[in-house]
CSV table of C-alpha atoms in Angstrom, one decimal:
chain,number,residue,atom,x,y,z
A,54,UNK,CA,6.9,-49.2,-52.4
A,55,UNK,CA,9.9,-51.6,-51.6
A,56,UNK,CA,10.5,-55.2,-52.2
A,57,UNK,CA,13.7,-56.6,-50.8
A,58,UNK,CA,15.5,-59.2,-52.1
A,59,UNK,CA,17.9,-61.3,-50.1
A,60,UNK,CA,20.5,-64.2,-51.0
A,61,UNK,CA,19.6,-67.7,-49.2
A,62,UNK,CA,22.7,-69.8,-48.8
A,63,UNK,CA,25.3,-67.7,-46.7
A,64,UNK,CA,22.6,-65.1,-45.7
A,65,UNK,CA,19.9,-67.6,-44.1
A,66,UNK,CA,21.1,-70.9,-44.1
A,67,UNK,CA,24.6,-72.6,-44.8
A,68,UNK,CA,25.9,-73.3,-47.7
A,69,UNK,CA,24.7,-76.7,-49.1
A,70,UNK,CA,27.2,-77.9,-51.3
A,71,UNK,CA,29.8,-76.9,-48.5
A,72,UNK,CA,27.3,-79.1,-46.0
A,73,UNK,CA,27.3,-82.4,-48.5
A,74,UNK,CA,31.1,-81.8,-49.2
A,75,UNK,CA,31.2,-82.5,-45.4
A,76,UNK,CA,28.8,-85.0,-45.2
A,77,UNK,CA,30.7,-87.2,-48.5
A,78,UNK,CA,34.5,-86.3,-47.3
A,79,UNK,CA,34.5,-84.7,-50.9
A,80,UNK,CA,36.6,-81.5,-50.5
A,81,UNK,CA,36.0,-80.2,-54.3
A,82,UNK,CA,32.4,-80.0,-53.2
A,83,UNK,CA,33.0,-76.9,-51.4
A,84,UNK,CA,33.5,-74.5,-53.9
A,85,UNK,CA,30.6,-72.0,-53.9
A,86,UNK,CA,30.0,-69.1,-56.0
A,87,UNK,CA,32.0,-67.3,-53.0
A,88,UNK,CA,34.8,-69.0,-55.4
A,89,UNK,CA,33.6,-69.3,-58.5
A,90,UNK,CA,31.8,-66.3,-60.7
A,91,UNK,CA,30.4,-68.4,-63.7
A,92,UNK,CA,27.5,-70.6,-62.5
A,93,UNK,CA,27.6,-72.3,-65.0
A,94,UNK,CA,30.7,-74.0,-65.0
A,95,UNK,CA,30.4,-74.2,-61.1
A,96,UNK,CA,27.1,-76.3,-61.9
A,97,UNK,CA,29.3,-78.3,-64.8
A,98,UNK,CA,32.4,-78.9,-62.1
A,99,UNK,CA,29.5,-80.2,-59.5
A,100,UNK,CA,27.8,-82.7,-61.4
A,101,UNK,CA,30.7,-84.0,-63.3
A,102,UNK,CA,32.1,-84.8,-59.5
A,103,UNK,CA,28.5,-85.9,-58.5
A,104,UNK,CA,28.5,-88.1,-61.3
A,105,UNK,CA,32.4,-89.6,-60.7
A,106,UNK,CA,31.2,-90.7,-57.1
A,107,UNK,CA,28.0,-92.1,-58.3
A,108,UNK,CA,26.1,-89.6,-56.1
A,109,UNK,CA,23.0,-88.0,-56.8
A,110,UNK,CA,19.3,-86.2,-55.1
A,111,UNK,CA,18.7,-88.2,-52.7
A,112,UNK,CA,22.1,-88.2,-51.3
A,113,UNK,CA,21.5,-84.6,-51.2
A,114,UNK,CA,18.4,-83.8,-49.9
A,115,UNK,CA,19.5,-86.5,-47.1
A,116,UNK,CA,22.2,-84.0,-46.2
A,117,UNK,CA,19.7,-80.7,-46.8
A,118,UNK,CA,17.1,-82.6,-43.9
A,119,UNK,CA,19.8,-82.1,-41.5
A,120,UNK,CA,20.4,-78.3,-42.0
A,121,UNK,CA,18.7,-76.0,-40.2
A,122,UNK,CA,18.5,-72.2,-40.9
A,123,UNK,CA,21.3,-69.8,-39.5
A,124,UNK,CA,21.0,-68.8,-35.5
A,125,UNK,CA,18.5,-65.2,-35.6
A,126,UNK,CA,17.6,-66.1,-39.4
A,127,UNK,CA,13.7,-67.1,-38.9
A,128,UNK,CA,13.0,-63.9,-36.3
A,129,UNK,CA,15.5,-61.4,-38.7
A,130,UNK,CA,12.7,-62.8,-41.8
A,131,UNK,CA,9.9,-62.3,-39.5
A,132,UNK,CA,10.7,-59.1,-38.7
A,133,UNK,CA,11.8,-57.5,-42.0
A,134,UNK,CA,8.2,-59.2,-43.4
A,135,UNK,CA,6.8,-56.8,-40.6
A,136,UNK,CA,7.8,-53.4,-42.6
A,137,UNK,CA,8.4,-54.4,-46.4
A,138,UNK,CA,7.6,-57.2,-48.8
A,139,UNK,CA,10.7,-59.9,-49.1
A,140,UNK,CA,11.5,-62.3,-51.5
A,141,UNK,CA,14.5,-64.4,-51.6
A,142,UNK,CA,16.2,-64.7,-55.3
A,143,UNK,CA,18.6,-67.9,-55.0
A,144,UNK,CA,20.6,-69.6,-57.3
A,145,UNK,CA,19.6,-73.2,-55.7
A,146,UNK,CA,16.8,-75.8,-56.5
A,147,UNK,CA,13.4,-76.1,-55.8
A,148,UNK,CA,14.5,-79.9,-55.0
A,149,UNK,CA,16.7,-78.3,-52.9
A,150,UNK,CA,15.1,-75.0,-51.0
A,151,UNK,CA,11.4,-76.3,-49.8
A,152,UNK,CA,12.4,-78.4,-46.5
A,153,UNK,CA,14.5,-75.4,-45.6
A,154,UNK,CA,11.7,-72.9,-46.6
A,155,UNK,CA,9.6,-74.6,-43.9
A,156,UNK,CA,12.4,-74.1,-40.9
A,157,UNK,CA,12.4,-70.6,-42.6
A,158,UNK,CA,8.0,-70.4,-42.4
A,159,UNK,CA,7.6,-70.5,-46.0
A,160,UNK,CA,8.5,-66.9,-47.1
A,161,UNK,CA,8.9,-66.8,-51.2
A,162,UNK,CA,11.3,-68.0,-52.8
A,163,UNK,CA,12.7,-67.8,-56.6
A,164,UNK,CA,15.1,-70.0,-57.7
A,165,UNK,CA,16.0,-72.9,-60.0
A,166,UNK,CA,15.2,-76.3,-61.2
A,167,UNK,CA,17.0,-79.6,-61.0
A,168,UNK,CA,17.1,-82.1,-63.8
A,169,UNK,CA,17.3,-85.7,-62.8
A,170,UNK,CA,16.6,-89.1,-63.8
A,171,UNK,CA,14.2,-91.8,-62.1
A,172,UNK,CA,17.0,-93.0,-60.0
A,173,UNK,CA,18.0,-89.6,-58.8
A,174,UNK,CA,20.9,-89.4,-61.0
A,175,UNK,CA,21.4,-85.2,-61.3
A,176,UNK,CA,21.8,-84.8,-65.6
A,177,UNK,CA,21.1,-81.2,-65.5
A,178,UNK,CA,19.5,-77.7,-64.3
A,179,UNK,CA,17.3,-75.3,-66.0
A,180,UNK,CA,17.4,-71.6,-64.9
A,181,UNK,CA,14.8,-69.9,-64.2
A,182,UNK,CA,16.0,-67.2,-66.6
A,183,UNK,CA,19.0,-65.9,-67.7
A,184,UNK,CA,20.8,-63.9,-64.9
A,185,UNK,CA,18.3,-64.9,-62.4
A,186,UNK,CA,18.9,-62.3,-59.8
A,187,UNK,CA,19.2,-59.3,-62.0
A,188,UNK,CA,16.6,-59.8,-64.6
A,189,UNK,CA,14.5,-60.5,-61.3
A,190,UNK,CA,15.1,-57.3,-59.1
A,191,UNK,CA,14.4,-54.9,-63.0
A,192,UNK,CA,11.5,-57.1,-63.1
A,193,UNK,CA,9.9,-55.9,-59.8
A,194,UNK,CA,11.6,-52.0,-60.6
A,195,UNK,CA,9.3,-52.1,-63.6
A,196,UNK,CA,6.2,-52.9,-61.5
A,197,UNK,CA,6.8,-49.7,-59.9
A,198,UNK,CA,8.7,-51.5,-56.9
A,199,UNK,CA,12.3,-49.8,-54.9
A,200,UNK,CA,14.6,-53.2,-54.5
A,201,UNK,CA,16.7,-52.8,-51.6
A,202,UNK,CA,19.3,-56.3,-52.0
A,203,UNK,CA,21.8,-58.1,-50.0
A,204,UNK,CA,24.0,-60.7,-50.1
A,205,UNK,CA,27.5,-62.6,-50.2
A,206,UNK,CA,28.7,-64.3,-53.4
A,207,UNK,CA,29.4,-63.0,-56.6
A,208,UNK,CA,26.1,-63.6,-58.3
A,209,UNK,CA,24.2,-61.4,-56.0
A,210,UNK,CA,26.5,-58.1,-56.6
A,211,UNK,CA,24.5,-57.0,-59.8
A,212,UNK,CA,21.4,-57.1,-58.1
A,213,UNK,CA,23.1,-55.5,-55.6
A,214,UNK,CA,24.5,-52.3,-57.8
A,215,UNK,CA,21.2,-52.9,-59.5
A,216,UNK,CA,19.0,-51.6,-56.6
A,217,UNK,CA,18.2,-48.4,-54.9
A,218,UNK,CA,20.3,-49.8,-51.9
A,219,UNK,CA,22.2,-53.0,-51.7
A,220,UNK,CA,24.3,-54.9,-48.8
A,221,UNK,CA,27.1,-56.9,-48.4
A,222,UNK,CA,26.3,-60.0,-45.1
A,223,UNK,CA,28.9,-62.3,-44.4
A,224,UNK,CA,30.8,-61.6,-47.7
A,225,UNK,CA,33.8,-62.9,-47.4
A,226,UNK,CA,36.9,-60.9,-47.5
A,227,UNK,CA,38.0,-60.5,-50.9
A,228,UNK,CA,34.2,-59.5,-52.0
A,229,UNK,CA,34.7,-56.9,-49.7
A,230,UNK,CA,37.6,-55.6,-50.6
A,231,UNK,CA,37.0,-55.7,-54.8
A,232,UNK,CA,33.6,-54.0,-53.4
A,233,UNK,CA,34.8,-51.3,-51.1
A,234,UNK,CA,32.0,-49.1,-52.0
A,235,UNK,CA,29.3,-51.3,-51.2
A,236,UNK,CA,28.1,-51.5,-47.3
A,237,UNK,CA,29.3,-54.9,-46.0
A,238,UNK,CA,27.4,-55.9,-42.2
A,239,UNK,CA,27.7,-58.8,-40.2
A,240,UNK,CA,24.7,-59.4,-38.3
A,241,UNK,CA,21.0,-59.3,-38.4
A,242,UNK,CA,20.0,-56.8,-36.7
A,243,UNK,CA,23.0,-54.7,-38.6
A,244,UNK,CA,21.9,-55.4,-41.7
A,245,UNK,CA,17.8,-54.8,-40.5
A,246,UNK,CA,19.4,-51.2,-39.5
A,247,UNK,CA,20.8,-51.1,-42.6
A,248,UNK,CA,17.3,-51.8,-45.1
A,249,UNK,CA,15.3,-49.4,-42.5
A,250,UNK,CA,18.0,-46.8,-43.0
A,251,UNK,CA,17.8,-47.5,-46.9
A,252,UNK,CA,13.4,-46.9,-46.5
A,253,UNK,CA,13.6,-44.0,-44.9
A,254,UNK,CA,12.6,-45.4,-41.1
């Protein structure tokens, strides 16, 4: 039995910080965990510039209502829901995710929480466990699923090198190259060729 587990932002959707960086002119915004391998002082950067510009959920989401999933990402989920379970394991929010789980036709989704104040002032975040993706993807090995994984930032490369098979999509280069031994694909249908090759199909 497999279950795959994919990455959201980069993989389905755009990034979202790099989207309200855009929208607020605020170029320290963009950095991603493309950039940046502790989340946690990612988050800490984020908020302490979210709170400097007096900026906070609703600002956000505003931006998030305007994003719509990547070209070919709705029919690639479709599809791959058509020959194995999915899930997608993301470091986001649940504040964040749902209006772009809709454009996506609701598949499941595990990710974090956002912790904010009345007047949607961001003061924190609470994981949904520690190492999200990982401790995930043994999670589902130890109810007797295969994980096959993919995705593009540097918290998805241990559940990546956690799973029977794992992909690079859209990495960018210097993933790729640190990761030479992991298979790195570019489009959809590439990377569908890929998790069918990975199954056996």
């Amino acid at each position: 039995m497999y279950i795959t587990c994919l990455d959201l932002e980069g993989v389905l959707v755009p990034e979202i910080w790099i989207a309200f960086s855009e929208a607020t002119g605020i170029p320290e915004l963009r950095r991603t965990t493309r950039d940046e391998p502790d989340y946690d002082k990612l988050m800490r950067y984020r908020l302490a510039i979210l709170k400097e510009h007096r900026l906070g959920l609703r600002e956000i989401q505003a931006t998030i209502a305007g994003i719509d999933p990547m070209p070919g990402a709705k029919e690639f989920l479709d599809e791959l829901r058509s020959i194995t379970q999915a899930v997608i394991l993301s470091d986001t929010f649940t504040q964040f995710a749902q209006p772009l789980m809709k454009k996506l036709g609701w598949p499941a989704i595990f990710c974090n929480e956002l912790i904010a104040a009345d007047d949607g002032e961001i003061t924190g975040y609470r994981l949904r466990c520690e190492q999200t993706k990982l401790t995930t993807v043994r999670a589902f090995q130890s109810c007797g699923f295969e994980t096959i994984a993919s995705g593009d930032s540097f918290n998805d490369l241990a559940m990546i090198r956690a799973s029977s098979a794992g992909f690079l999509f859209r990495a960018p280069d210097s993933i790729k190259a640190s990761n030479p031994d992991i298979p790195a694909c570019e489009t959809y249908d590439e990377l569908l060729s890929l998790i069918r090759g990975a199954m056996g199909m």
